[in-house]
């Protein structure tokens, strides 16, 4: 029988680092598609559409990845609850990486016709399927090894993965955008970040190859035969509340990193390089502060930080849109930064909060489904809705109103969830329906 207290700090550091690197690679794959959708996929794969319709179509393929993520959480959650957290980490990384490399090889509409966007859609679906399993496996392997009093801190390492993945993806795009002509970028430059994923995946598999299995999983003697059915029957309310609570985080992040990028380039006439630099700088600050907010969660609780983040988001959306509409780099950076700090106030503690809400036998499925359903509500819809309501020459206040509404919805959901800290063991924090 394993005991959490027997895991020494160096072992925790190795576990957390492997989770961070793997999550960064998978989110690199996911984000590089979002950046390409904002910058180049519309005219290459939907050339018969108007510029606005092409961008909407590209964002629709982007959204398919989010729709696939809950399905991936069901598939890989079943594996994680029945066979262990470790197999999830390897299988999800392989699937996402292979799909990402394949996106970089898909011929454009000019070569394949309608088969090109159809292939893009299938590969984006596979990306989402893999990422839907990644979060649950990486977070649980770390959270279930961590000592209770520092679970928030150690669990925040995988939560830094999205920031690192975003910076890597957009850093490559930024270099290519700054060094290639528009014709070169559209011809082959946009494919390079997708091909680079193959190298990153090999490195990630090497790091994850020797990780130990979760002690909490090994302690479960009666593994659920059908985790998703058990979650649907006994924990459906908890899943819906967590999904609703997380929706604003996804909405904020993708409003800044995907919709604002396209809006700034296409509508405000700001260069790709400037927009990417403003967004990346805000993401770097957000990522570096993740452990700080996680420590606050260990000290003051998960729920208070989630409520504070939702409240800050609701208050900041109109100022953020006003700052974006100026087209001034420093003002746009300020708008993005405050929005992302509201985001990380919540998401720094989510990796500890969600596992503590579900019992060990269905934890991989329950936590991952709630997390990824929030992605559908907030991430898949936001670029599409924001692009549609921002049509016209005026300041897009409709986007601010939409984001504020999502923030208020999430605030209400978190208000209905219980606090889970402090607890001596994860099992003691189980919430039953």
Short mmCIF file of C-alpha atoms in Angstrom, two decimals:
data_model
loop_
_atom_site.label_atom_id
_atom_site.label_comp_id
_atom_site.label_asym_id
_atom_site.label_seq_id
_atom_site.Cartn_x
_atom_site.Cartn_y
_atom_site.Cartn_z
CA UNK A 1 0.00 0.00 0.00
CA UNK A 2 1.37 3.38 -0.98
CA UNK A 3 1.17 6.41 1.26
CA UNK A 4 1.20 10.02 0.11
CA UNK A 5 3.52 10.97 2.96
CA UNK A 6 6.19 8.56 1.68
CA UNK A 7 6.71 10.57 -1.51
CA UNK A 8 9.79 12.71 -1.03
CA UNK A 9 10.11 16.25 -2.39
CA UNK A 10 12.49 15.27 -5.24
CA UNK A 11 9.95 12.68 -6.39
CA UNK A 12 7.18 15.26 -6.27
CA UNK A 13 9.33 17.65 -8.27
CA UNK A 14 9.94 15.01 -10.93
CA UNK A 15 6.24 14.16 -11.10
CA UNK A 16 5.23 17.81 -11.31
CA UNK A 17 7.86 18.59 -13.96
CA UNK A 18 6.80 15.66 -16.13
CA UNK A 19 3.15 16.70 -15.85
CA UNK A 20 4.07 20.29 -16.71
CA UNK A 21 6.11 19.36 -19.77
CA UNK A 22 3.54 16.91 -21.12
CA UNK A 23 0.66 19.32 -20.61
CA UNK A 24 2.67 22.09 -22.27
CA UNK A 25 3.26 19.92 -25.32
CA UNK A 26 -0.39 18.97 -25.66
CA UNK A 27 -1.57 22.53 -25.24
CA UNK A 28 1.09 23.67 -27.70
CA UNK A 29 -0.59 21.37 -30.22
CA UNK A 30 -4.03 22.73 -29.36
CA UNK A 31 -3.04 26.41 -29.32
CA UNK A 32 -1.01 26.39 -32.50
CA UNK A 33 -4.20 25.47 -34.33
CA UNK A 34 -6.09 28.35 -32.72
CA UNK A 35 -3.41 30.83 -33.77
CA UNK A 36 -3.36 29.46 -37.31
CA UNK A 37 -7.17 29.66 -37.41
CA UNK A 38 -7.01 33.33 -36.45
CA UNK A 39 -4.27 34.21 -38.95
CA UNK A 40 -4.32 32.02 -42.02
CA UNK A 41 -6.66 28.99 -42.18
CA UNK A 42 -9.72 30.93 -43.38
CA UNK A 43 -8.40 32.02 -46.79
CA UNK A 44 -6.44 28.77 -47.32
CA UNK A 45 -9.22 26.29 -46.54
CA UNK A 46 -12.38 28.40 -47.07
CA UNK A 47 -11.40 30.66 -50.00
CA UNK A 48 -14.92 30.90 -51.43
CA UNK A 49 -16.18 32.58 -48.25
CA UNK A 50 -16.05 36.27 -47.46
CA UNK A 51 -13.24 37.27 -45.04
CA UNK A 52 -15.65 37.33 -42.10
CA UNK A 53 -17.29 34.04 -43.08
CA UNK A 54 -13.88 32.45 -43.65
CA UNK A 55 -12.73 33.44 -40.18
CA UNK A 56 -15.97 32.11 -38.70
CA UNK A 57 -15.52 28.82 -40.57
CA UNK A 58 -11.93 28.51 -39.36
CA UNK A 59 -13.07 29.17 -35.79
CA UNK A 60 -15.79 26.55 -36.25
CA UNK A 61 -13.11 23.92 -36.97
CA UNK A 62 -11.29 25.31 -33.91
CA UNK A 63 -14.46 24.77 -31.87
CA UNK A 64 -14.71 21.12 -32.95
CA UNK A 65 -11.65 20.42 -30.81
CA UNK A 66 -13.57 21.59 -27.76
CA UNK A 67 -16.59 19.46 -28.62
CA UNK A 68 -14.27 16.45 -28.81
CA UNK A 69 -12.66 17.14 -25.44
CA UNK A 70 -15.55 15.85 -23.25
CA UNK A 71 -15.62 12.70 -25.40
CA UNK A 72 -11.90 12.32 -24.82
CA UNK A 73 -12.43 12.78 -21.09
CA UNK A 74 -15.00 9.97 -21.13
CA UNK A 75 -12.73 7.65 -23.13
CA UNK A 76 -9.51 8.35 -21.26
CA UNK A 77 -11.34 8.83 -17.96
CA UNK A 78 -12.56 5.23 -18.29
CA UNK A 79 -8.96 4.11 -18.81
CA UNK A 80 -7.75 6.25 -15.91
CA UNK A 81 -10.38 4.98 -13.46
CA UNK A 82 -10.16 1.34 -14.55
CA UNK A 83 -6.48 0.86 -15.43
CA UNK A 84 -4.56 3.77 -13.91
CA UNK A 85 -3.53 7.37 -14.54
CA UNK A 86 -0.18 6.56 -16.22
CA UNK A 87 -1.57 4.91 -19.40
CA UNK A 88 -3.69 8.02 -19.99
CA UNK A 89 -0.61 10.24 -20.09
CA UNK A 90 1.09 8.21 -22.82
CA UNK A 91 -1.94 7.49 -25.02
CA UNK A 92 -3.30 11.06 -24.97
CA UNK A 93 0.10 12.54 -25.82
CA UNK A 94 0.55 10.18 -28.77
CA UNK A 95 -2.91 10.88 -30.18
CA UNK A 96 -2.71 14.66 -29.93
CA UNK A 97 0.83 14.80 -31.31
CA UNK A 98 0.08 12.58 -34.31
CA UNK A 99 -3.01 14.62 -35.20
CA UNK A 100 -1.06 17.88 -34.92
CA UNK A 101 1.74 16.75 -37.24
CA UNK A 102 -0.89 15.56 -39.71
CA UNK A 103 -2.57 19.02 -39.75
CA UNK A 104 0.71 20.44 -41.03
CA UNK A 105 0.59 18.01 -43.96
CA UNK A 106 -3.00 18.62 -45.13
CA UNK A 107 -3.14 20.18 -48.64
CA UNK A 108 -5.20 23.36 -48.94
CA UNK A 109 -8.56 23.86 -50.65
CA UNK A 110 -6.78 24.77 -53.90
CA UNK A 111 -5.37 21.23 -54.09
CA UNK A 112 -8.02 19.00 -52.52
CA UNK A 113 -11.18 21.08 -52.71
CA UNK A 114 -13.78 20.37 -50.02
CA UNK A 115 -11.79 17.35 -48.81
CA UNK A 116 -9.19 19.74 -47.35
CA UNK A 117 -11.43 21.40 -44.73
CA UNK A 118 -13.04 17.99 -44.06
CA UNK A 119 -9.62 16.52 -43.21
CA UNK A 120 -8.87 19.55 -41.08
CA UNK A 121 -12.09 18.94 -39.17
CA UNK A 122 -11.27 15.27 -38.50
CA UNK A 123 -7.74 16.03 -37.30
CA UNK A 124 -8.95 18.84 -35.07
CA UNK A 125 -11.45 16.41 -33.56
CA UNK A 126 -8.63 13.95 -32.81
CA UNK A 127 -6.58 16.75 -31.23
CA UNK A 128 -9.47 17.54 -28.91
CA UNK A 129 -10.00 13.86 -28.11
CA UNK A 130 -6.40 13.52 -26.94
CA UNK A 131 -6.40 16.76 -24.96
CA UNK A 132 -9.63 15.71 -23.24
CA UNK A 133 -7.71 12.87 -21.63
CA UNK A 134 -4.46 14.73 -20.97
CA UNK A 135 -5.67 17.13 -18.30
CA UNK A 136 -7.27 14.49 -16.10
CA UNK A 137 -4.30 12.14 -16.21
CA UNK A 138 -1.63 14.81 -15.63
CA UNK A 139 -3.49 16.60 -12.86
CA UNK A 140 -4.52 13.49 -10.98
CA UNK A 141 -1.11 11.88 -11.08
CA UNK A 142 0.30 15.02 -9.45
CA UNK A 143 -2.60 15.80 -7.10
CA UNK A 144 -2.92 12.26 -5.81
CA UNK A 145 0.78 12.10 -4.89
CA UNK A 146 0.92 15.54 -3.28
CA UNK A 147 0.70 16.17 0.49
CA UNK A 148 -2.67 17.69 1.40
CA UNK A 149 -1.28 20.95 2.78
CA UNK A 150 0.54 21.70 -0.52
CA UNK A 151 -1.76 20.01 -3.00
CA UNK A 152 -2.72 23.31 -4.59
CA UNK A 153 0.92 24.25 -5.21
CA UNK A 154 2.02 20.93 -6.70
CA UNK A 155 -1.17 20.63 -8.76
CA UNK A 156 -0.53 24.06 -10.25
CA UNK A 157 2.43 22.72 -12.25
CA UNK A 158 0.22 21.10 -14.92
CA UNK A 159 -1.81 24.32 -14.91
CA UNK A 160 1.31 26.20 -16.03
CA UNK A 161 1.46 23.88 -19.04
CA UNK A 162 -1.15 25.82 -21.05
CA UNK A 163 0.81 29.06 -20.62
CA UNK A 164 4.06 27.42 -21.66
CA UNK A 165 2.37 25.68 -24.59
CA UNK A 166 0.80 28.94 -25.69
CA UNK A 167 4.12 30.82 -25.53
CA UNK A 168 5.86 28.07 -27.49
CA UNK A 169 3.15 27.95 -30.15
CA UNK A 170 2.88 31.67 -30.57
CA UNK A 171 6.62 32.20 -30.23
CA UNK A 172 7.17 30.01 -33.27
CA UNK A 173 4.34 31.83 -35.10
CA UNK A 174 5.80 35.19 -34.09
CA UNK A 175 9.26 34.33 -35.43
CA UNK A 176 7.82 33.00 -38.67
CA UNK A 177 5.49 35.97 -39.05
CA UNK A 178 8.37 38.42 -38.50
CA UNK A 179 10.88 36.70 -40.80
CA UNK A 180 8.75 35.44 -43.69
CA UNK A 181 6.81 37.37 -46.28
CA UNK A 182 3.02 37.06 -46.27
CA UNK A 183 3.26 34.79 -49.32
CA UNK A 184 5.85 32.51 -47.69
CA UNK A 185 3.87 32.34 -44.45
CA UNK A 186 0.68 31.41 -46.29
CA UNK A 187 2.48 28.93 -48.55
CA UNK A 188 4.46 26.86 -46.03
CA UNK A 189 5.44 28.90 -42.96
CA UNK A 190 2.24 28.21 -41.02
CA UNK A 191 2.91 24.45 -41.28
CA UNK A 192 6.25 24.53 -39.45
CA UNK A 193 4.80 24.76 -35.89
CA UNK A 194 2.63 21.71 -36.59
CA UNK A 195 5.59 19.66 -37.82
CA UNK A 196 7.63 20.71 -34.78
CA UNK A 197 5.11 18.93 -32.57
CA UNK A 198 6.62 15.57 -33.53
CA UNK A 199 9.92 16.44 -31.84
CA UNK A 200 8.15 17.72 -28.72
CA UNK A 201 6.02 14.58 -28.41
CA UNK A 202 9.08 12.31 -28.48
CA UNK A 203 10.61 14.37 -25.66
CA UNK A 204 7.37 14.20 -23.67
CA UNK A 205 7.10 10.43 -24.00
CA UNK A 206 10.66 10.05 -22.77
CA UNK A 207 9.93 12.15 -19.67
CA UNK A 208 6.73 10.30 -18.83
CA UNK A 209 8.02 6.78 -19.42
CA UNK A 210 9.12 6.06 -15.84
CA UNK A 211 6.50 7.88 -13.76
CA UNK A 212 4.98 5.92 -10.85
CA UNK A 213 1.28 5.15 -10.70
CA UNK A 214 -0.97 7.22 -8.43
CA UNK A 215 -1.13 5.90 -4.84
CA UNK A 216 -4.80 6.87 -4.57
CA UNK A 217 -5.62 4.73 -7.62
CA UNK A 218 -3.69 1.79 -6.16
CA UNK A 219 -5.63 2.09 -2.90
CA UNK A 220 -9.00 1.69 -4.65
CA UNK A 221 -10.08 -1.95 -4.37
CA UNK A 222 -13.44 -1.68 -6.11
CA UNK A 223 -12.86 0.08 -9.41
CA UNK A 224 -15.94 1.32 -11.21
CA UNK A 225 -16.95 -0.85 -14.16
CA UNK A 226 -18.54 2.06 -16.02
CA UNK A 227 -17.23 5.35 -14.57
CA UNK A 228 -19.19 7.63 -16.88
CA UNK A 229 -22.47 5.94 -15.96
CA UNK A 230 -21.68 6.25 -12.27
CA UNK A 231 -20.78 9.93 -12.72
CA UNK A 232 -23.97 10.57 -14.72
CA UNK A 233 -26.11 8.81 -12.12
CA UNK A 234 -24.62 10.13 -8.88
CA UNK A 235 -22.55 13.22 -9.69
CA UNK A 236 -24.35 14.92 -12.58
CA UNK A 237 -25.09 18.08 -10.59
CA UNK A 238 -21.46 18.39 -9.57
CA UNK A 239 -20.31 17.99 -13.19
CA UNK A 240 -22.72 20.68 -14.43
CA UNK A 241 -21.72 23.12 -11.70
CA UNK A 242 -18.00 22.65 -12.34
CA UNK A 243 -18.52 23.01 -16.09
CA UNK A 244 -20.52 26.20 -15.60
CA UNK A 245 -17.96 27.56 -13.16
CA UNK A 246 -15.05 26.94 -15.50
CA UNK A 247 -16.79 28.40 -18.57
CA UNK A 248 -15.65 31.97 -17.85
CA UNK A 249 -12.00 30.92 -17.64
CA UNK A 250 -12.11 29.40 -21.09
CA UNK A 251 -14.11 32.34 -22.44
CA UNK A 252 -11.54 34.81 -21.10
CA UNK A 253 -8.54 32.92 -22.35
CA UNK A 254 -9.79 32.36 -25.87
CA UNK A 255 -11.31 35.82 -26.17
CA UNK A 256 -7.81 37.18 -25.55
CA UNK A 257 -5.66 34.63 -27.35
CA UNK A 258 -7.82 33.77 -30.37
CA UNK A 259 -10.66 36.25 -31.01
CA UNK A 260 -8.71 39.40 -30.04
CA UNK A 261 -5.80 38.26 -32.23
CA UNK A 262 -8.05 37.97 -35.27
CA UNK A 263 -9.93 41.19 -34.42
CA UNK A 264 -6.75 43.20 -33.95
CA UNK A 265 -5.20 42.02 -37.22
CA UNK A 266 -8.30 42.06 -39.45
CA UNK A 267 -10.37 44.92 -38.04
CA UNK A 268 -7.91 47.27 -36.35
CA UNK A 269 -5.08 46.82 -38.82
CA UNK A 270 -2.52 45.98 -36.14
CA UNK A 271 0.32 43.79 -37.41
CA UNK A 272 0.38 40.09 -36.55
CA UNK A 273 3.72 40.55 -34.83
CA UNK A 274 2.47 43.31 -32.51
CA UNK A 275 -0.72 41.44 -31.59
CA UNK A 276 1.14 38.21 -30.88
CA UNK A 277 3.71 40.07 -28.78
CA UNK A 278 1.05 41.81 -26.66
CA UNK A 279 -0.82 38.57 -26.03
CA UNK A 280 2.30 36.53 -25.35
CA UNK A 281 3.61 39.05 -22.83
CA UNK A 282 0.33 38.89 -20.90
CA UNK A 283 0.36 35.08 -20.98
CA UNK A 284 3.96 34.96 -19.70
CA UNK A 285 3.05 37.10 -16.67
CA UNK A 286 -0.06 35.02 -16.05
CA UNK A 287 1.87 31.76 -16.22
CA UNK A 288 4.63 32.97 -13.89
CA UNK A 289 2.08 33.97 -11.23
CA UNK A 290 0.22 30.64 -11.29
CA UNK A 291 2.12 29.14 -8.27
CA UNK A 292 1.47 32.33 -6.27
CA UNK A 293 -2.30 32.01 -6.67
CA UNK A 294 -2.05 28.26 -6.00
CA UNK A 295 -0.35 28.97 -2.67
CA UNK A 296 -3.16 31.41 -1.84
CA UNK A 297 -5.57 28.57 -2.56
CA UNK A 298 -3.71 26.33 -0.13
CA UNK A 299 -3.90 29.03 2.52
CA UNK A 300 -7.39 30.52 2.03
CA UNK A 301 -9.30 27.87 0.10
CA UNK A 302 -10.21 27.00 -3.49
CA UNK A 303 -13.72 28.45 -3.62
CA UNK A 304 -12.85 32.01 -2.44
CA UNK A 305 -10.30 32.38 -5.23
CA UNK A 306 -12.76 31.08 -7.83
CA UNK A 307 -15.39 33.58 -6.66
CA UNK A 308 -12.82 36.41 -6.71
CA UNK A 309 -11.71 35.52 -10.24
CA UNK A 310 -15.27 35.46 -11.57
CA UNK A 311 -16.06 38.80 -9.95
CA UNK A 312 -12.91 40.40 -11.39
CA UNK A 313 -13.77 39.06 -14.84
CA UNK A 314 -17.31 40.46 -14.70
CA UNK A 315 -15.98 43.90 -13.75
CA UNK A 316 -13.16 44.00 -16.33
CA UNK A 317 -14.75 42.95 -19.62
CA UNK A 318 -15.94 46.40 -20.73
CA UNK A 319 -12.62 48.08 -19.84
CA UNK A 320 -10.76 45.31 -21.68
CA UNK A 321 -12.75 45.83 -24.89
CA UNK A 322 -12.25 49.60 -24.63
CA UNK A 323 -8.48 49.14 -24.31
CA UNK A 324 -8.38 46.62 -27.18
CA UNK A 325 -10.28 49.00 -29.45
CA UNK A 326 -7.55 51.65 -29.14
CA UNK A 327 -5.13 49.48 -31.09
CA UNK A 328 -2.32 50.81 -28.87
CA UNK A 329 0.07 47.99 -27.85
CA UNK A 330 0.58 49.02 -24.21
CA UNK A 331 -3.13 49.58 -23.61
CA UNK A 332 -4.04 46.29 -25.28
CA UNK A 333 -1.43 44.51 -23.16
CA UNK A 334 -2.94 46.02 -19.99
CA UNK A 335 -6.42 44.89 -21.00
CA UNK A 336 -5.22 41.36 -21.76
CA UNK A 337 -3.11 41.13 -18.59
CA UNK A 338 -5.87 41.98 -16.12
CA UNK A 339 -8.26 39.59 -17.88
CA UNK A 340 -5.73 36.76 -17.70
CA UNK A 341 -4.99 37.48 -14.04
CA UNK A 342 -8.71 37.09 -13.33
CA UNK A 343 -8.51 33.83 -15.27
CA UNK A 344 -5.54 32.41 -13.34
CA UNK A 345 -7.04 33.39 -9.98
CA UNK A 346 -9.54 30.62 -10.70
CA UNK A 347 -7.54 28.16 -12.78
CA UNK A 348 -4.48 28.06 -10.50
CA UNK A 349 -6.57 26.19 -7.89
CA UNK A 350 -8.81 24.16 -10.21
CA UNK A 351 -6.31 21.30 -10.52
CA UNK A 352 -6.60 20.74 -6.76
CA UNK A 353 -10.28 21.69 -6.47
CA UNK A 354 -11.81 19.34 -9.02
CA UNK A 355 -10.08 16.14 -7.82
CA UNK A 356 -11.09 16.98 -4.25
CA UNK A 357 -14.75 17.17 -5.32
CA UNK A 358 -14.93 13.60 -6.71
CA UNK A 359 -14.38 10.25 -5.03
CA UNK A 360 -11.27 8.29 -6.16
CA UNK A 361 -13.09 5.50 -8.04
CA UNK A 362 -14.58 7.94 -10.60
CA UNK A 363 -12.27 10.91 -10.12
CA UNK A 364 -10.49 10.73 -13.48
CA UNK A 365 -13.79 10.71 -15.36
CA UNK A 366 -15.73 13.16 -13.19
CA UNK A 367 -13.04 15.84 -12.94
CA UNK A 368 -12.06 15.60 -16.61
CA UNK A 369 -15.65 15.69 -17.92
CA UNK A 370 -16.48 18.75 -15.82
CA UNK A 371 -13.28 20.48 -16.89
CA UNK A 372 -13.77 19.80 -20.59
CA UNK A 373 -17.49 20.56 -20.66
CA UNK A 374 -16.50 23.98 -19.37
CA UNK A 375 -14.28 24.21 -22.44
CA UNK A 376 -17.25 23.61 -24.72
CA UNK A 377 -19.32 26.29 -22.97
CA UNK A 378 -16.56 28.88 -22.79
CA UNK A 379 -13.86 28.03 -25.30
CA UNK A 380 -15.66 26.61 -28.33
CA UNK A 381 -18.35 29.27 -28.50
CA UNK A 382 -16.43 32.41 -27.57
CA UNK A 383 -14.40 33.03 -30.78
CA UNK A 384 -17.46 32.29 -32.93
CA UNK A 385 -19.91 34.41 -30.91
CA UNK A 386 -17.41 37.23 -30.46
CA UNK A 387 -16.56 37.35 -34.18
CA UNK A 388 -20.24 37.41 -35.09
CA UNK A 389 -21.29 40.14 -32.62
CA UNK A 390 -18.22 42.28 -33.41
CA UNK A 391 -19.29 42.70 -37.05
CA UNK A 392 -19.40 46.41 -37.94
CA UNK A 393 -17.23 49.46 -37.45
CA UNK A 394 -18.19 50.33 -33.89
CA UNK A 395 -16.49 49.26 -30.65
CA UNK A 396 -17.57 45.63 -30.02
CA UNK A 397 -19.44 46.21 -26.76
CA UNK A 398 -21.52 43.13 -27.52
CA UNK A 399 -18.43 41.01 -26.90
CA UNK A 400 -17.98 42.66 -23.50
CA UNK A 401 -21.63 42.02 -22.64
CA UNK A 402 -21.34 38.38 -23.68
CA UNK A 403 -18.18 37.80 -21.59
CA UNK A 404 -19.72 39.57 -18.59
CA UNK A 405 -22.75 37.30 -18.82
CA UNK A 406 -20.53 34.20 -18.87
CA UNK A 407 -18.65 35.53 -15.82
CA UNK A 408 -21.89 35.97 -13.88
CA UNK A 409 -23.02 32.46 -14.83
CA UNK A 410 -19.73 31.03 -13.53
CA UNK A 411 -19.96 33.11 -10.37
CA UNK A 412 -23.34 31.57 -9.61
CA UNK A 413 -22.04 28.04 -10.22
CA UNK A 414 -19.03 28.45 -7.94
CA UNK A 415 -21.30 29.92 -5.25
CA UNK A 416 -23.20 26.62 -5.22
CA UNK A 417 -20.08 24.45 -4.89
CA UNK A 418 -18.58 23.53 -1.48
CA UNK A 419 -15.13 24.37 -0.16
CA UNK A 420 -12.74 21.41 -0.05
CA UNK A 421 -9.70 22.77 1.83
CA UNK A 422 -8.08 21.87 4.16
CA UNK A 423 -8.26 18.09 4.02
CA UNK A 424 -5.73 15.52 5.22
CA UNK A 425 -6.53 13.14 2.35
CA UNK A 426 -8.28 13.45 -0.98
CA UNK A 427 -10.75 10.75 -0.03
CA UNK A 428 -11.95 12.78 2.92
CA UNK A 429 -13.01 15.60 0.63
CA UNK A 430 -15.37 13.56 -1.50
CA UNK A 431 -18.68 15.21 -2.31
CA UNK A 432 -21.57 12.83 -2.92
CA UNK A 433 -24.75 13.68 -4.62
#
